[in-house]
């Protein structure tokens, strides 16, 4: 079963995760331009720093610098809470949204990769597999999301929008995927054809 789990994790991690991700080896001219553009955009839209003594400029610069330092091992994940009457509640919702978006995209990626072989397995069990996988990732990834900063703006009197910027280390994320798949191994027992083809596809990618 370990071989099956590893085969599935290879499929997931071999593909890009499109959740507002970026990486760079250094804070070069292009990254500095992106930083300046984002800074102007946030200020123009009325965003202000939340829950930090740093200025928005310094928080944003530190965020981009960390992304550059981590390079290809970093993903930027952004969560949001569009309309809340309490900033603290909005901050929590934004974190939950970041985890939810990440897990959903991972699930879409895995489904897309295995679309051609999904029909070979037990439909109900495979649906359960994907649902369980997404749920496990969503819960566990919260511990690996490192918040860089959060911002807030008033959208109408007494109502606020909160946006939080996180950095996820891909090597840490890999362990989350592995743990999630190990937890649901038992749910894959009767989907033998599906599992066998997952292994075969993984071997072809090596």
mmCIF file of C-alpha atoms in Angstrom:
data_model
loop_
_atom_site.group_PDB
_atom_site.id
_atom_site.type_symbol
_atom_site.label_atom_id
_atom_site.label_comp_id
_atom_site.label_asym_id
_atom_site.label_seq_id
_atom_site.Cartn_x
_atom_site.Cartn_y
_atom_site.Cartn_z
ATOM 1 C CA UNK A 1 0.000 0.000 0.000
ATOM 2 C CA UNK A 2 2.915 2.380 0.640
ATOM 3 C CA UNK A 3 3.902 2.059 -3.021
ATOM 4 C CA UNK A 4 0.356 3.017 -4.048
ATOM 5 C CA UNK A 5 0.343 6.064 -1.789
ATOM 6 C CA UNK A 6 3.711 7.216 -3.127
ATOM 7 C CA UNK A 7 2.483 6.756 -6.688
ATOM 8 C CA UNK A 8 -0.495 8.993 -6.037
ATOM 9 C CA UNK A 9 1.594 11.667 -4.315
ATOM 10 C CA UNK A 10 3.977 11.774 -7.272
ATOM 11 C CA UNK A 11 1.050 12.509 -9.562
ATOM 12 C CA UNK A 12 -0.137 15.383 -7.411
ATOM 13 C CA UNK A 13 3.206 17.003 -6.769
ATOM 14 C CA UNK A 14 4.489 16.592 -10.319
ATOM 15 C CA UNK A 15 1.989 19.169 -11.548
ATOM 16 C CA UNK A 16 1.799 22.918 -10.870
ATOM 17 C CA UNK A 17 -0.747 24.117 -8.298
ATOM 18 C CA UNK A 18 -2.431 27.248 -9.636
ATOM 19 C CA UNK A 19 -3.353 29.056 -6.439
ATOM 20 C CA UNK A 20 -1.880 32.494 -6.969
ATOM 21 C CA UNK A 21 1.576 31.000 -6.768
ATOM 22 C CA UNK A 22 4.951 32.500 -7.624
ATOM 23 C CA UNK A 23 8.585 31.869 -6.941
ATOM 24 C CA UNK A 24 11.820 33.628 -7.801
ATOM 25 C CA UNK A 25 15.446 33.105 -7.032
ATOM 26 C CA UNK A 26 16.099 36.709 -6.045
ATOM 27 C CA UNK A 27 14.354 40.053 -5.751
ATOM 28 C CA UNK A 28 15.322 41.087 -9.254
ATOM 29 C CA UNK A 29 14.168 43.980 -11.386
ATOM 30 C CA UNK A 30 10.972 42.209 -12.488
ATOM 31 C CA UNK A 31 10.065 41.269 -8.916
ATOM 32 C CA UNK A 32 10.713 44.795 -7.684
ATOM 33 C CA UNK A 33 8.422 46.088 -10.413
ATOM 34 C CA UNK A 34 5.744 43.612 -9.352
ATOM 35 C CA UNK A 35 6.198 44.694 -5.731
ATOM 36 C CA UNK A 36 5.782 48.369 -6.627
ATOM 37 C CA UNK A 37 2.739 47.634 -8.777
ATOM 38 C CA UNK A 38 1.088 45.613 -6.005
ATOM 39 C CA UNK A 39 1.885 48.281 -3.424
ATOM 40 C CA UNK A 40 0.252 51.010 -5.525
ATOM 41 C CA UNK A 41 -2.730 48.782 -6.285
ATOM 42 C CA UNK A 42 -3.414 47.962 -2.627
ATOM 43 C CA UNK A 43 -3.090 51.566 -1.518
ATOM 44 C CA UNK A 44 -5.321 52.810 -4.336
ATOM 45 C CA UNK A 45 -7.998 50.302 -3.331
ATOM 46 C CA UNK A 46 -7.889 51.540 0.268
ATOM 47 C CA UNK A 47 -6.242 48.556 1.953
ATOM 48 C CA UNK A 48 -4.456 49.083 5.271
ATOM 49 C CA UNK A 49 -2.335 46.722 7.339
ATOM 50 C CA UNK A 50 -4.145 44.628 9.931
ATOM 51 C CA UNK A 51 -2.828 43.287 13.231
ATOM 52 C CA UNK A 52 0.764 44.385 12.739
ATOM 53 C CA UNK A 53 2.999 47.282 13.716
ATOM 54 C CA UNK A 54 4.657 47.118 10.289
ATOM 55 C CA UNK A 55 3.695 49.489 7.533
ATOM 56 C CA UNK A 56 2.007 48.014 4.468
ATOM 57 C CA UNK A 57 5.140 48.781 2.437
ATOM 58 C CA UNK A 58 7.429 46.927 4.835
ATOM 59 C CA UNK A 59 5.062 43.963 5.199
ATOM 60 C CA UNK A 60 4.736 43.588 1.450
ATOM 61 C CA UNK A 61 8.486 43.912 0.921
ATOM 62 C CA UNK A 62 9.208 41.279 3.587
ATOM 63 C CA UNK A 63 6.697 38.977 1.893
ATOM 64 C CA UNK A 64 8.297 39.292 -1.529
ATOM 65 C CA UNK A 65 11.763 38.942 -0.025
ATOM 66 C CA UNK A 66 10.805 35.674 1.669
ATOM 67 C CA UNK A 67 9.323 34.330 -1.557
ATOM 68 C CA UNK A 68 12.581 35.187 -3.295
ATOM 69 C CA UNK A 69 14.662 33.596 -0.552
ATOM 70 C CA UNK A 70 12.716 30.320 -0.661
ATOM 71 C CA UNK A 71 12.727 30.264 -4.455
ATOM 72 C CA UNK A 72 11.088 27.240 -6.072
ATOM 73 C CA UNK A 73 10.176 25.835 -2.665
ATOM 74 C CA UNK A 74 7.670 28.647 -2.061
ATOM 75 C CA UNK A 75 4.049 29.167 -3.028
ATOM 76 C CA UNK A 76 2.057 32.307 -2.338
ATOM 77 C CA UNK A 77 -1.455 31.556 -1.103
ATOM 78 C CA UNK A 78 -3.953 34.379 -0.653
ATOM 79 C CA UNK A 79 -7.135 34.018 1.352
ATOM 80 C CA UNK A 80 -9.986 36.483 1.607
ATOM 81 C CA UNK A 81 -13.154 37.235 3.514
ATOM 82 C CA UNK A 82 -15.273 39.616 1.401
ATOM 83 C CA UNK A 83 -17.772 41.065 3.850
ATOM 84 C CA UNK A 84 -17.556 40.849 7.649
ATOM 85 C CA UNK A 85 -18.748 43.078 10.460
ATOM 86 C CA UNK A 86 -15.828 42.010 12.619
ATOM 87 C CA UNK A 87 -12.191 42.293 11.517
ATOM 88 C CA UNK A 88 -10.975 39.473 13.759
ATOM 89 C CA UNK A 89 -13.639 37.123 12.413
ATOM 90 C CA UNK A 90 -12.727 38.184 8.900
ATOM 91 C CA UNK A 91 -9.092 37.409 9.572
ATOM 92 C CA UNK A 92 -9.980 33.861 10.631
ATOM 93 C CA UNK A 93 -12.248 33.404 7.629
ATOM 94 C CA UNK A 94 -9.487 34.562 5.290
ATOM 95 C CA UNK A 95 -7.141 31.907 6.684
ATOM 96 C CA UNK A 96 -9.809 29.237 6.259
ATOM 97 C CA UNK A 97 -10.434 30.448 2.713
ATOM 98 C CA UNK A 98 -6.732 30.126 1.852
ATOM 99 C CA UNK A 99 -6.664 26.517 3.067
ATOM 100 C CA UNK A 100 -9.916 25.717 1.295
ATOM 101 C CA UNK A 101 -8.771 27.161 -2.035
ATOM 102 C CA UNK A 102 -5.495 25.284 -1.859
ATOM 103 C CA UNK A 103 -7.183 21.951 -1.078
ATOM 104 C CA UNK A 104 -9.767 22.438 -3.824
ATOM 105 C CA UNK A 105 -7.093 23.169 -6.410
ATOM 106 C CA UNK A 106 -5.047 20.139 -5.345
ATOM 107 C CA UNK A 107 -8.139 17.983 -5.730
ATOM 108 C CA UNK A 108 -8.864 19.438 -9.175
ATOM 109 C CA UNK A 109 -5.260 18.769 -10.174
ATOM 110 C CA UNK A 110 -5.426 15.134 -9.067
ATOM 111 C CA UNK A 111 -8.781 14.606 -10.746
ATOM 112 C CA UNK A 112 -7.529 16.170 -13.952
ATOM 113 C CA UNK A 113 -4.422 14.006 -13.963
ATOM 114 C CA UNK A 114 -6.404 10.804 -13.489
ATOM 115 C CA UNK A 115 -9.481 11.733 -15.544
ATOM 116 C CA UNK A 116 -8.767 9.142 -18.227
ATOM 117 C CA UNK A 117 -8.565 6.277 -15.707
ATOM 118 C CA UNK A 118 -11.203 7.284 -13.152
ATOM 119 C CA UNK A 119 -13.883 5.406 -15.094
ATOM 120 C CA UNK A 120 -11.955 2.183 -14.535
ATOM 121 C CA UNK A 121 -12.666 2.138 -10.816
ATOM 122 C CA UNK A 122 -15.619 2.009 -8.468
ATOM 123 C CA UNK A 123 -17.349 5.370 -8.982
ATOM 124 C CA UNK A 124 -18.739 5.758 -5.472
ATOM 125 C CA UNK A 125 -15.490 4.785 -3.809
ATOM 126 C CA UNK A 126 -13.411 7.057 -6.024
ATOM 127 C CA UNK A 127 -15.719 9.986 -5.215
ATOM 128 C CA UNK A 128 -15.218 9.199 -1.541
ATOM 129 C CA UNK A 129 -11.459 9.041 -2.076
ATOM 130 C CA UNK A 130 -11.322 12.506 -3.652
ATOM 131 C CA UNK A 131 -13.647 14.003 -1.041
ATOM 132 C CA UNK A 132 -11.627 12.562 1.834
ATOM 133 C CA UNK A 133 -8.350 13.632 0.252
ATOM 134 C CA UNK A 134 -9.537 17.240 -0.107
ATOM 135 C CA UNK A 135 -10.874 17.351 3.448
ATOM 136 C CA UNK A 136 -7.650 15.994 4.950
ATOM 137 C CA UNK A 137 -5.496 18.432 2.967
ATOM 138 C CA UNK A 138 -7.677 21.402 3.885
ATOM 139 C CA UNK A 139 -7.407 20.680 7.607
ATOM 140 C CA UNK A 140 -3.719 19.783 7.694
ATOM 141 C CA UNK A 141 -2.399 22.506 5.386
ATOM 142 C CA UNK A 142 -3.465 25.215 7.863
ATOM 143 C CA UNK A 143 -0.536 24.288 10.091
ATOM 144 C CA UNK A 144 1.887 24.839 7.210
ATOM 145 C CA UNK A 145 0.555 28.173 5.940
ATOM 146 C CA UNK A 146 2.892 30.894 7.204
ATOM 147 C CA UNK A 147 1.095 34.211 7.341
ATOM 148 C CA UNK A 148 3.140 37.112 6.015
ATOM 149 C CA UNK A 149 0.582 39.818 6.667
ATOM 150 C CA UNK A 150 -3.097 40.684 6.449
ATOM 151 C CA UNK A 151 -4.859 43.762 5.174
ATOM 152 C CA UNK A 152 -8.331 45.176 5.642
ATOM 153 C CA UNK A 153 -10.572 47.770 4.075
ATOM 154 C CA UNK A 154 -14.040 49.056 4.816
ATOM 155 C CA UNK A 155 -16.433 48.145 2.005
ATOM 156 C CA UNK A 156 -19.444 49.861 3.551
ATOM 157 C CA UNK A 157 -20.193 51.382 6.945
ATOM 158 C CA UNK A 158 -19.410 48.745 9.583
ATOM 159 C CA UNK A 159 -18.502 46.061 7.031
ATOM 160 C CA UNK A 160 -14.971 44.997 6.169
ATOM 161 C CA UNK A 161 -13.079 42.891 3.672
ATOM 162 C CA UNK A 162 -9.983 41.077 4.887
ATOM 163 C CA UNK A 163 -7.218 39.599 2.760
ATOM 164 C CA UNK A 164 -4.347 37.492 4.116
ATOM 165 C CA UNK A 165 -1.094 36.611 2.371
ATOM 166 C CA UNK A 166 0.561 33.290 3.180
ATOM 167 C CA UNK A 167 3.690 31.458 2.133
ATOM 168 C CA UNK A 168 3.614 27.679 1.828
ATOM 169 C CA UNK A 169 6.815 25.650 1.633
ATOM 170 C CA UNK A 170 6.347 22.974 -0.992
ATOM 171 C CA UNK A 171 8.413 20.398 0.886
ATOM 172 C CA UNK A 172 6.083 20.821 3.868
ATOM 173 C CA UNK A 173 3.060 20.600 1.582
ATOM 174 C CA UNK A 174 4.390 17.298 0.215
ATOM 175 C CA UNK A 175 4.247 15.811 3.684
ATOM 176 C CA UNK A 176 0.655 17.004 4.062
ATOM 177 C CA UNK A 177 -0.329 15.265 0.826
ATOM 178 C CA UNK A 178 1.426 12.095 1.888
ATOM 179 C CA UNK A 179 -0.250 12.078 5.310
ATOM 180 C CA UNK A 180 -3.664 12.678 3.714
ATOM 181 C CA UNK A 181 -3.233 9.783 1.315
ATOM 182 C CA UNK A 182 -1.979 7.459 4.039
ATOM 183 C CA UNK A 183 -5.078 8.198 6.120
ATOM 184 C CA UNK A 184 -7.417 7.160 3.341
ATOM 185 C CA UNK A 185 -5.541 4.123 2.061
ATOM 186 C CA UNK A 186 -8.291 1.834 3.306
ATOM 187 C CA UNK A 187 -10.823 3.650 1.119
ATOM 188 C CA UNK A 188 -8.912 2.605 -1.991
ATOM 189 C CA UNK A 189 -8.967 -1.155 -1.356
ATOM 190 C CA UNK A 190 -11.711 -2.093 -3.799
ATOM 191 C CA UNK A 191 -10.668 0.389 -6.509
ATOM 192 C CA UNK A 192 -7.960 -2.024 -7.631
ATOM 193 C CA UNK A 193 -7.945 -1.086 -11.311
ATOM 194 C CA UNK A 194 -7.839 2.616 -10.515
ATOM 195 C CA UNK A 195 -4.931 2.128 -8.105
ATOM 196 C CA UNK A 196 -3.011 -0.085 -10.524
ATOM 197 C CA UNK A 197 -3.279 2.531 -13.250
ATOM 198 C CA UNK A 198 -2.167 5.242 -10.812
ATOM 199 C CA UNK A 199 0.969 3.210 -10.195
ATOM 200 C CA UNK A 200 1.538 2.617 -13.898
ATOM 201 C CA UNK A 201 1.114 6.323 -14.682
ATOM 202 C CA UNK A 202 3.546 7.209 -11.911
ATOM 203 C CA UNK A 203 6.136 4.777 -13.285
ATOM 204 C CA UNK A 204 5.783 6.328 -16.756
ATOM 205 C CA UNK A 205 6.550 9.768 -15.317
ATOM 206 C CA UNK A 206 9.860 8.660 -13.785
#
